[in-house]
Short mmCIF file of C-alpha atoms in Angstrom, two decimals:
data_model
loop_
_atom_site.label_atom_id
_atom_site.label_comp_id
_atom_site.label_asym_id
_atom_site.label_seq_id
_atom_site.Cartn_x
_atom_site.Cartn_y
_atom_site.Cartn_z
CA UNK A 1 10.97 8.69 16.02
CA UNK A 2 14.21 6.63 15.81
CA UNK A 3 14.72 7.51 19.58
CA UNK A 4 11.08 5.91 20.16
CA UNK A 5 12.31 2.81 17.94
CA UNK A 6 15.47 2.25 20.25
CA UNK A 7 14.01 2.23 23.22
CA UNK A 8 10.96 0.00 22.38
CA UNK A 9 13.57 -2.71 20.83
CA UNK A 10 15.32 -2.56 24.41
CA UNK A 11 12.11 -2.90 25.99
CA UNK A 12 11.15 -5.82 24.07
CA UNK A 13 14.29 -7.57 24.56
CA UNK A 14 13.69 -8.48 28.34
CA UNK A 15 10.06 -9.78 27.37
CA UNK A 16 9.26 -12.86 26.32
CA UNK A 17 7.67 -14.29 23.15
CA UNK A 18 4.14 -13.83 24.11
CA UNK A 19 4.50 -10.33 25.29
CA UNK A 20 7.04 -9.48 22.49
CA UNK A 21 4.15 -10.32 19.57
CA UNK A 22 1.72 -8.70 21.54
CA UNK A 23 3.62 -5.18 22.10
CA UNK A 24 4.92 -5.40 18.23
CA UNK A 25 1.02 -5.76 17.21
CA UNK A 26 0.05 -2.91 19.54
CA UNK A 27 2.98 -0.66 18.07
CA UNK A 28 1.33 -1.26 14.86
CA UNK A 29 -2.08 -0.19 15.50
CA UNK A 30 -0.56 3.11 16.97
CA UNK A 31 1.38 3.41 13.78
CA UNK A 32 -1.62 3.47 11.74
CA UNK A 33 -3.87 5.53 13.79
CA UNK A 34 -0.91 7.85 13.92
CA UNK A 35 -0.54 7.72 10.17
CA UNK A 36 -4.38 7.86 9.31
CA UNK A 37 -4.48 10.35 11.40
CA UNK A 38 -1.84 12.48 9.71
CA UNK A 39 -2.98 11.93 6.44
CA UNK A 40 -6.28 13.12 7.64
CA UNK A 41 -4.79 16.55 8.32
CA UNK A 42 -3.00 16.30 6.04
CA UNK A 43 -5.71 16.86 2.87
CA UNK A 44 -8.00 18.85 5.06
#
């Protein structure tokens, strides 16, 4: 996961503002599905 982190910090470095709230707001959806998704299976 840290790996993951690193490399999406790099990436957002050489984009600018726009992009940069955009990807950070995408990252967080796919954190949450990810997590709902675990919890899901989690108490099945």
């Amino acid at each position: 996961m840290r790996i993951n982190l690193i490399i999406f910090t790099i990436i957002i470095e050489r984009m600018d503002n726009g992009a940069i709230e955009k990807s950070k707001q995408r990252s967080r959806y796919i954190e949450r599905k990810i997590n709902d998704s675990k919890n899901k299976y989690l108490y099945l």
